[in-house]
mmCIF file of C-alpha atoms and ligand atoms in Angstrom:
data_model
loop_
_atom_site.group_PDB
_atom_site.id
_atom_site.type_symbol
_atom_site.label_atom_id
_atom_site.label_comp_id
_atom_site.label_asym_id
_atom_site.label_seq_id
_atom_site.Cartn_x
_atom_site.Cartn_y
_atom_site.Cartn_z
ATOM 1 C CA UNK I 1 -0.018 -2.586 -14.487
ATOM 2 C CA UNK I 2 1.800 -2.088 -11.413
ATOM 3 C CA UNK I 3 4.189 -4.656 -10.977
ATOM 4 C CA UNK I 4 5.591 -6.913 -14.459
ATOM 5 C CA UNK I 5 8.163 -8.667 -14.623
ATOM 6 C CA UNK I 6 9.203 -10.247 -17.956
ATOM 7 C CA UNK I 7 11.299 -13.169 -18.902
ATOM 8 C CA UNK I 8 12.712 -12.462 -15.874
ATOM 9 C CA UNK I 9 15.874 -15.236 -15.254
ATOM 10 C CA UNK I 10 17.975 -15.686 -12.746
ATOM 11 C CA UNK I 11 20.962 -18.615 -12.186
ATOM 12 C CA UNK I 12 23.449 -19.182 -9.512
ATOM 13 C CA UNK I 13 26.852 -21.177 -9.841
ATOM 14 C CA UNK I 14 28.560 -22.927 -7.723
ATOM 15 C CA UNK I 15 31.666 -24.497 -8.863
ATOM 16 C CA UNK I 16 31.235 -25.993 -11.762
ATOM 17 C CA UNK I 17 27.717 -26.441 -11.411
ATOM 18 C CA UNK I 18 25.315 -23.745 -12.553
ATOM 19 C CA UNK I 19 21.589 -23.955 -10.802
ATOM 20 C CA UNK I 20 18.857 -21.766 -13.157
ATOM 21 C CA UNK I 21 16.663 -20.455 -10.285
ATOM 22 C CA UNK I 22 14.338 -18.500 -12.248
ATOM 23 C CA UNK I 23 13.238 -19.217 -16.005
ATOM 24 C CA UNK I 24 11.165 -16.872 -17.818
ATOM 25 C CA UNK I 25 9.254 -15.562 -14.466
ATOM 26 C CA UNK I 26 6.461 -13.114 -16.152
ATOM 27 C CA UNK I 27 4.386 -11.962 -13.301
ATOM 28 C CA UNK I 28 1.954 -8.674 -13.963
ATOM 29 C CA UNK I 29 0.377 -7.279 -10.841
ATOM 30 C CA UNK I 30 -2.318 -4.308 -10.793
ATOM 31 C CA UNK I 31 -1.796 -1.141 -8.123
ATOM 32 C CA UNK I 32 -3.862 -1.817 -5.117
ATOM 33 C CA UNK I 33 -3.818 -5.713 -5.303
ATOM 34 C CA UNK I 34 -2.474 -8.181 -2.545
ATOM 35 C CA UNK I 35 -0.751 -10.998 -4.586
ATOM 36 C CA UNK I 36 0.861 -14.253 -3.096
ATOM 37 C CA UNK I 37 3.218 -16.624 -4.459
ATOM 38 C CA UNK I 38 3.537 -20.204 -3.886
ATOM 39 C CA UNK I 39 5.824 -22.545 -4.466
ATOM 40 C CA UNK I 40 7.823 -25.588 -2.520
ATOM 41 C CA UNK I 41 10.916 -24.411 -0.968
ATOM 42 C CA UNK I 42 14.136 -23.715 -3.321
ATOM 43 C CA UNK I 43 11.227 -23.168 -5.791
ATOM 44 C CA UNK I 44 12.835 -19.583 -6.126
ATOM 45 C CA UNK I 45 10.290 -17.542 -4.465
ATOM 46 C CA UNK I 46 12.415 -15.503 -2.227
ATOM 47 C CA UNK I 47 14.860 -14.639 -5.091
ATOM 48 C CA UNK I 48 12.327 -13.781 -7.084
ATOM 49 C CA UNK I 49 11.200 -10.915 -4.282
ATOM 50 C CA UNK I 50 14.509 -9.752 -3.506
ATOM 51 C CA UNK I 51 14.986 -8.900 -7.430
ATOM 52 C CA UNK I 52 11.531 -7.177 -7.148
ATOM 53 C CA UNK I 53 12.789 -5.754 -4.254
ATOM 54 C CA UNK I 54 16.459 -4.429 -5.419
ATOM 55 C CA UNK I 55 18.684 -6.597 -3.226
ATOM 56 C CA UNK I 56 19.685 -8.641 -5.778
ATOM 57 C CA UNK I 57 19.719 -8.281 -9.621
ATOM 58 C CA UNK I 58 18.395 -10.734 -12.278
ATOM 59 C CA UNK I 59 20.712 -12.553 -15.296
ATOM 60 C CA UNK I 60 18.530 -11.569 -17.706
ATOM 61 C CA UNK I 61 14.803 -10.266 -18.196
ATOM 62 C CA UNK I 62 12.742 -6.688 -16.635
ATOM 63 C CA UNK I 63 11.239 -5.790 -13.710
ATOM 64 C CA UNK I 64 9.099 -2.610 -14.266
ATOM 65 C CA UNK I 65 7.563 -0.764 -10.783
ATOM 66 C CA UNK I 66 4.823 1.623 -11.206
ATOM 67 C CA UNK I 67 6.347 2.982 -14.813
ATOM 68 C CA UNK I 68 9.937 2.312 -13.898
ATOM 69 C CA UNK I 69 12.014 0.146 -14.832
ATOM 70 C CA UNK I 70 14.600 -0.863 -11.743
ATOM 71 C CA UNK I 71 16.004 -3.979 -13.900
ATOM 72 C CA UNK I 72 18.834 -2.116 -15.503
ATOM 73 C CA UNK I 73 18.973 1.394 -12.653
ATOM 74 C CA UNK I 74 22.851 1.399 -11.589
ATOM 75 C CA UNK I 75 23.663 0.515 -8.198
ATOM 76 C CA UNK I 76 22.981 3.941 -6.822
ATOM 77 C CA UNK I 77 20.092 4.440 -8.537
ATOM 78 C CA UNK I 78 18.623 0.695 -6.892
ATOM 79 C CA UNK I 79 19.609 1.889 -3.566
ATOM 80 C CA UNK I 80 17.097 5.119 -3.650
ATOM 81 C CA UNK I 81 14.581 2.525 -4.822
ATOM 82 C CA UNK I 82 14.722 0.361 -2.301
ATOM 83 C CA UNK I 83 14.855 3.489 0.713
ATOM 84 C CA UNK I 84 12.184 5.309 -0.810
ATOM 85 C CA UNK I 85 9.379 2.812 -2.870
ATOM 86 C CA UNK I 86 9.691 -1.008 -0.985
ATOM 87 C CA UNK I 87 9.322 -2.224 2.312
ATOM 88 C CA UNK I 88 10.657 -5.676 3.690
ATOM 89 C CA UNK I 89 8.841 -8.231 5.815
ATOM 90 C CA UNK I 90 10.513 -11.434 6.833
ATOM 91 C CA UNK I 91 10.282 -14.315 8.731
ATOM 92 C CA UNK I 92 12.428 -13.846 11.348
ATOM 93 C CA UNK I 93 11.839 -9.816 11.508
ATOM 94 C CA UNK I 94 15.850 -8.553 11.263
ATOM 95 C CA UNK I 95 15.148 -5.925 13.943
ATOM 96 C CA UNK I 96 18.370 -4.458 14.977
ATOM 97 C CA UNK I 97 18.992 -6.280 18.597
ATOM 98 C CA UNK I 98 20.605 -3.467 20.552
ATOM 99 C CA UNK I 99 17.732 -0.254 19.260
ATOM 100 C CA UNK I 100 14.594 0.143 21.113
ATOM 101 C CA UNK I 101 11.634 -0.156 19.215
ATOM 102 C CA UNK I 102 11.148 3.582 18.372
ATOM 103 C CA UNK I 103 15.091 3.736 17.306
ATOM 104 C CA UNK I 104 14.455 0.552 14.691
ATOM 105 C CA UNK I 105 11.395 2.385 12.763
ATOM 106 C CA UNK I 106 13.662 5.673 13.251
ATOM 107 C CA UNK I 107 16.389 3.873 10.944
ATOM 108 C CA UNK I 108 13.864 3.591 8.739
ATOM 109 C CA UNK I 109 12.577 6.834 8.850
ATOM 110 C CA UNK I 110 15.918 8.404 9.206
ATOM 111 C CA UNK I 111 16.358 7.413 5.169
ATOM 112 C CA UNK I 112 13.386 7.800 3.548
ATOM 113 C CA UNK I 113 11.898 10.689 1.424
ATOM 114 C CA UNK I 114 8.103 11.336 2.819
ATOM 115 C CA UNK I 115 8.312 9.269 6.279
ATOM 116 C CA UNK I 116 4.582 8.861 7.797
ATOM 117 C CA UNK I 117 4.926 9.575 11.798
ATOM 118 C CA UNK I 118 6.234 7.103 14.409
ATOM 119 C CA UNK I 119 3.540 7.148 16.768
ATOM 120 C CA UNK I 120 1.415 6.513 13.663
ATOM 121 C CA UNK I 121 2.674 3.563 12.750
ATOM 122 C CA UNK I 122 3.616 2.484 16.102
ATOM 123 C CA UNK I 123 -0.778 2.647 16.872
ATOM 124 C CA UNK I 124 -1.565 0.625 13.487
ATOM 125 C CA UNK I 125 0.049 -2.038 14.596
ATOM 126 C CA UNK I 126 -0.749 -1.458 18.323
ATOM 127 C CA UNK I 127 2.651 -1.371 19.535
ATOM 128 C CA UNK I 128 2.745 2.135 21.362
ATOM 129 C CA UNK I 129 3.175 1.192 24.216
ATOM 130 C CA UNK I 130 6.173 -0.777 23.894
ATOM 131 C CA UNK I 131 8.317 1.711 21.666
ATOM 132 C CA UNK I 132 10.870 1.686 24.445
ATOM 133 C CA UNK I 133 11.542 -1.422 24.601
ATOM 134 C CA UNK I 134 14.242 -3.861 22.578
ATOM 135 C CA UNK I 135 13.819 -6.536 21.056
ATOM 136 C CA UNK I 136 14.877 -9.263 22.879
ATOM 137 C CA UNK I 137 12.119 -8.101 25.199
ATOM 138 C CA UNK I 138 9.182 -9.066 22.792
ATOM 139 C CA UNK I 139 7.501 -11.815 21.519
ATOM 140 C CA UNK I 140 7.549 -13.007 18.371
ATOM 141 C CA UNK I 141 4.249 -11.536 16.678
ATOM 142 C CA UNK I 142 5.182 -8.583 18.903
ATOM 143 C CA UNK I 143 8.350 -8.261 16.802
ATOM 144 C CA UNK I 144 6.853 -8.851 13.622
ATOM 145 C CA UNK I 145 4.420 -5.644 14.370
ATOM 146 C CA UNK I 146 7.780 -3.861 14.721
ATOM 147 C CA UNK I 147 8.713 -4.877 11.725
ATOM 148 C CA UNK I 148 5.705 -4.561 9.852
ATOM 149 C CA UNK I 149 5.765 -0.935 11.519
ATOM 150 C CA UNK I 150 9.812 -0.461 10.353
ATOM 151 C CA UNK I 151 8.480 -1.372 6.565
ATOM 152 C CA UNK I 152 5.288 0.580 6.376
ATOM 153 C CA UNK I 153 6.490 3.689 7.801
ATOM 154 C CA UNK I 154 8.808 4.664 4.839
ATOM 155 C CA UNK I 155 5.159 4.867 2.964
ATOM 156 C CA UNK I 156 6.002 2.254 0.185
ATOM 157 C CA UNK I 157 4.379 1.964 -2.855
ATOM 158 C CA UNK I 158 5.218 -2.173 -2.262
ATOM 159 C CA UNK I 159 5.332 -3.945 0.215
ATOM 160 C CA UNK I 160 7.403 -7.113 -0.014
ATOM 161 C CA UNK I 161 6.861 -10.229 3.153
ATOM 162 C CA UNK I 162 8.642 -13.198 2.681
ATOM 163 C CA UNK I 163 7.218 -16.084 5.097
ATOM 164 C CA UNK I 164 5.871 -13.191 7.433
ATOM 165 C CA UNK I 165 3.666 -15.932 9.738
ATOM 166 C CA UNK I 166 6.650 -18.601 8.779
ATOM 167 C CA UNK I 167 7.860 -18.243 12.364
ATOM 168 C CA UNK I 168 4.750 -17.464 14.627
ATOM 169 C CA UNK I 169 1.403 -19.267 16.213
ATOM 170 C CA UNK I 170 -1.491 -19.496 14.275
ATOM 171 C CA UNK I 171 -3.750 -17.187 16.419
ATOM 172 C CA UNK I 172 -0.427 -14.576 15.999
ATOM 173 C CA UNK I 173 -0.485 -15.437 12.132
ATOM 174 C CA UNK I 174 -3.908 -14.369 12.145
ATOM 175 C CA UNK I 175 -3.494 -10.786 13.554
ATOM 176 C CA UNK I 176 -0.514 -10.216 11.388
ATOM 177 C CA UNK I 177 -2.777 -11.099 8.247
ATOM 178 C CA UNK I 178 -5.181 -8.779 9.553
ATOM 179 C CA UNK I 179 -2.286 -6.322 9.997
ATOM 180 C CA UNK I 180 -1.242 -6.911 6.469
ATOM 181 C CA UNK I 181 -4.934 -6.342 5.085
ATOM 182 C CA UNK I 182 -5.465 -3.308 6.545
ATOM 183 C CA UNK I 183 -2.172 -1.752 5.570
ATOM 184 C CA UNK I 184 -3.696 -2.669 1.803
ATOM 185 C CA UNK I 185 -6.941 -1.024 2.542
ATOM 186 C CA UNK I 186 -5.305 2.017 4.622
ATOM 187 C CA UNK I 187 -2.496 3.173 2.314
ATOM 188 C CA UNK I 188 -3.638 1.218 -1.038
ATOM 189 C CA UNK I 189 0.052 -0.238 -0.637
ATOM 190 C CA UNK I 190 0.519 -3.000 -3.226
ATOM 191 C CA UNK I 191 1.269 -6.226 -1.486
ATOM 192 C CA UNK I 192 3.197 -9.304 -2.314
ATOM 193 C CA UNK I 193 3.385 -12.006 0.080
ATOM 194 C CA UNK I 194 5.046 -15.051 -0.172
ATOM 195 C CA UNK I 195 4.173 -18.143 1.303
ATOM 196 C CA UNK I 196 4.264 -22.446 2.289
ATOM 197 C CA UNK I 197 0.463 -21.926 2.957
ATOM 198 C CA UNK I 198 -2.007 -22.273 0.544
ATOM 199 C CA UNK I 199 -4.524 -21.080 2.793
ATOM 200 C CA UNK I 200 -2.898 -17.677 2.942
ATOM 201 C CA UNK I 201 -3.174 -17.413 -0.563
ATOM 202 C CA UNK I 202 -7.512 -17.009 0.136
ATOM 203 C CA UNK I 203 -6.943 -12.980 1.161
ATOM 204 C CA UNK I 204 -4.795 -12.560 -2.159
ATOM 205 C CA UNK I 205 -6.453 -11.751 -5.687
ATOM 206 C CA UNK I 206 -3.876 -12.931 -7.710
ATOM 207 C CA UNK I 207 -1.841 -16.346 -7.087
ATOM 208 C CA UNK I 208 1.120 -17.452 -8.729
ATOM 209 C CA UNK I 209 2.614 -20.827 -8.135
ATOM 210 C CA UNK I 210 6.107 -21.081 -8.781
ATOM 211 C CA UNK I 211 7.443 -24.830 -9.334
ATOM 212 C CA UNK I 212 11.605 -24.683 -9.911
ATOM 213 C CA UNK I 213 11.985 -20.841 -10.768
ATOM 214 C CA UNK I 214 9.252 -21.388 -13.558
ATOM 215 C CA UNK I 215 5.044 -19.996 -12.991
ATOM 216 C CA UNK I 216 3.267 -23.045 -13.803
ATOM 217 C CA UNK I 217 -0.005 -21.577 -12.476
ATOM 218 C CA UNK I 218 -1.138 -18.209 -11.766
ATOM 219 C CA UNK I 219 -5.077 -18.167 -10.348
ATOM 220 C CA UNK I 220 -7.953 -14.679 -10.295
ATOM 221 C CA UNK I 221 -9.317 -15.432 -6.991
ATOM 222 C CA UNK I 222 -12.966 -13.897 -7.324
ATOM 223 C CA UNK I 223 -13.759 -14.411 -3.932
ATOM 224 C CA UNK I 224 -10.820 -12.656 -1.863
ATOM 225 C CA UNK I 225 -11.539 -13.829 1.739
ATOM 226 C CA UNK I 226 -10.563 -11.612 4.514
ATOM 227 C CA UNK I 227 -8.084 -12.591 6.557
ATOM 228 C CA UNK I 228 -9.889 -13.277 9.788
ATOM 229 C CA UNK I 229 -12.325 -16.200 7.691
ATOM 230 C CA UNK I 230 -8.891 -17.823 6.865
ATOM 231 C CA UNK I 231 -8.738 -21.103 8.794
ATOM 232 C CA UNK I 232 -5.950 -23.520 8.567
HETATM 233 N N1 ATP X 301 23.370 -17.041 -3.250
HETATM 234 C C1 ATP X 301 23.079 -18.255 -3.738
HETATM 235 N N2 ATP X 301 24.027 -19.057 -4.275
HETATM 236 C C2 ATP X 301 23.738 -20.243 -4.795
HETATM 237 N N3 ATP X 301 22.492 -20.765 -4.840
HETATM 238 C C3 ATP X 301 21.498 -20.041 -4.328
HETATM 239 C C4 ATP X 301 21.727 -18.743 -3.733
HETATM 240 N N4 ATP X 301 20.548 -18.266 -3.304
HETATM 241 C C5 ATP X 301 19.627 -19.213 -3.601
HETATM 242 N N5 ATP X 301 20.183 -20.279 -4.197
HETATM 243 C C6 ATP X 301 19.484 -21.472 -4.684
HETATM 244 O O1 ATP X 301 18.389 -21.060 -5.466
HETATM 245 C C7 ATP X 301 17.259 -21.882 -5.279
HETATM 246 C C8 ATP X 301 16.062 -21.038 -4.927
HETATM 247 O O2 ATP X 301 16.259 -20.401 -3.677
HETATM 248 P P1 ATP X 301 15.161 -19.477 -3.014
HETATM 249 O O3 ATP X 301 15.728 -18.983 -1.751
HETATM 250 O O4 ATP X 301 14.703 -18.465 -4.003
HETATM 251 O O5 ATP X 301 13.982 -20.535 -2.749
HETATM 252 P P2 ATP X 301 12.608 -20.377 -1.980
HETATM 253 O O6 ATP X 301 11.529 -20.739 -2.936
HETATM 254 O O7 ATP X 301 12.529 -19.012 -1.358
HETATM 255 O O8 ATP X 301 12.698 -21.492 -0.858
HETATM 256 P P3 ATP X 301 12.217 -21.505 0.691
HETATM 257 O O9 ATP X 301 10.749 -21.757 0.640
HETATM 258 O O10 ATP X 301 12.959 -22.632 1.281
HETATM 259 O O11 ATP X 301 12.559 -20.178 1.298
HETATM 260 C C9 ATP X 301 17.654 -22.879 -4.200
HETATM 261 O O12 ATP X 301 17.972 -24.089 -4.830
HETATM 262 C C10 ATP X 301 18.875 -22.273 -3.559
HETATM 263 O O13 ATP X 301 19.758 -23.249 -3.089
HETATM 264 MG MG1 MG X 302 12.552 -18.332 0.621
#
């Protein structure tokens, strides 16, 4: 297995009042596999990846990557996990506003072990041609590439997208899907995606449906669908 988590918990306070956000999350996920998880908003979802992901840590429980456990590394230790074995997609991209294209995967590069190249990256998600521009300058799915190109070119073992079509068209959604898929196929990067859209959850083989911070369903989809059948 390449991804477990077990009895994984997780509870914020505020005040006097203490919220558990995630109860006994056991999630197992093979090398290879896109998974997606579902779940109504404040369902815990996006705490749930950011433990996966080493931004924040759990209360109690393990998280095990690829024979590792990162659910009790010190802080350091999380840091080089994060730079060298995850990347991030979100929903509103976090590109840095004042770096040109090229410059925001260069961050990227600039801290990671075995870095794939640039213009690489920049062609896979057909963006080459706009590495000198910023930001501000793109569109929205446009952006999204960028940062689809900022996470993949650290050459995760994981990638992590939280909402990555949250904010974009559904034609756009579409070709960043199809971005997403072929990054799986290309690289054999292990995918977890979260997501409002049950559709979405037709190119994963493994669904988990999160319903306040506990899995009250996990699905084997038999029939993975590539992303350009999914309609919604
Ligand atoms: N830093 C924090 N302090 C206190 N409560 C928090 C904190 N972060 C998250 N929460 C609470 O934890 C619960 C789960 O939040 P989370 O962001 O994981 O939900 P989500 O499933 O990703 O929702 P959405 O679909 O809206 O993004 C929510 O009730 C939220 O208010
Ligand atoms: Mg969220």
């Amino acid at each position: 297995m390449f991804l477990k988590s077990e009895n994984l918990c997780k509870s914020y306070k505020t005040g006097d009042v203490v919220t558990h956000v995630l109860k006994d999350v056991n999630i197992s996920i093979e090398k290879g596999e896109i998974a997606a998880i579902l779940g109504p908003s404040g369902s815990g979802k996006s705490t749930f990846l950011n433990i996966i992901g080493g931004i924040d840590r759990q209360d109690s429980g393990k998280v095990v990557i690829d024979g590792v456990e990162i659910s009790n590394m010190s802080d350091k230790e999380l840091v080089e996990y994060r730079r060298n074995e995850v990347g991030f997609i979100f929903q509103f991209y976090n590109l840095v506003p004042n770096l040109t294209v090229k410059e925001n995967i260069e961050v990227a590069v600039n801290i990671s072990k075995n870095p794939l190249s640039i213009d690489d990256v920049l062609k896979a998600v057909s963006m080459e041609d706009k590495k000198y521009r910023f930001p501000r300058e793109l569109s929205g799915g446009e952006q999204q590439r960028v940062s689809i190109a900022r996470a993949i070119v650290k050459n995760p073992k994981l990638l992590l997208c939280d909402e990555p079509t949250g904010a974009l068209d559904y034609e756009t959604s579409l070709d960043i899907l199809k971005l997403i898929e072929n990054i799986n196929k290309k690289f054999k990067t292990t995918i977890l995606i979260i997501t409002h859209n049950t559709a979405l959850s037709a190119m994963a083989s493994k669904i988990f449906k999160l319903r306040s911070g506990e899995v009250a369903d996990q699905i084997e989809n038999k029939n993975v669908m590539p992303a350009e059948r999914i309609e919604w």
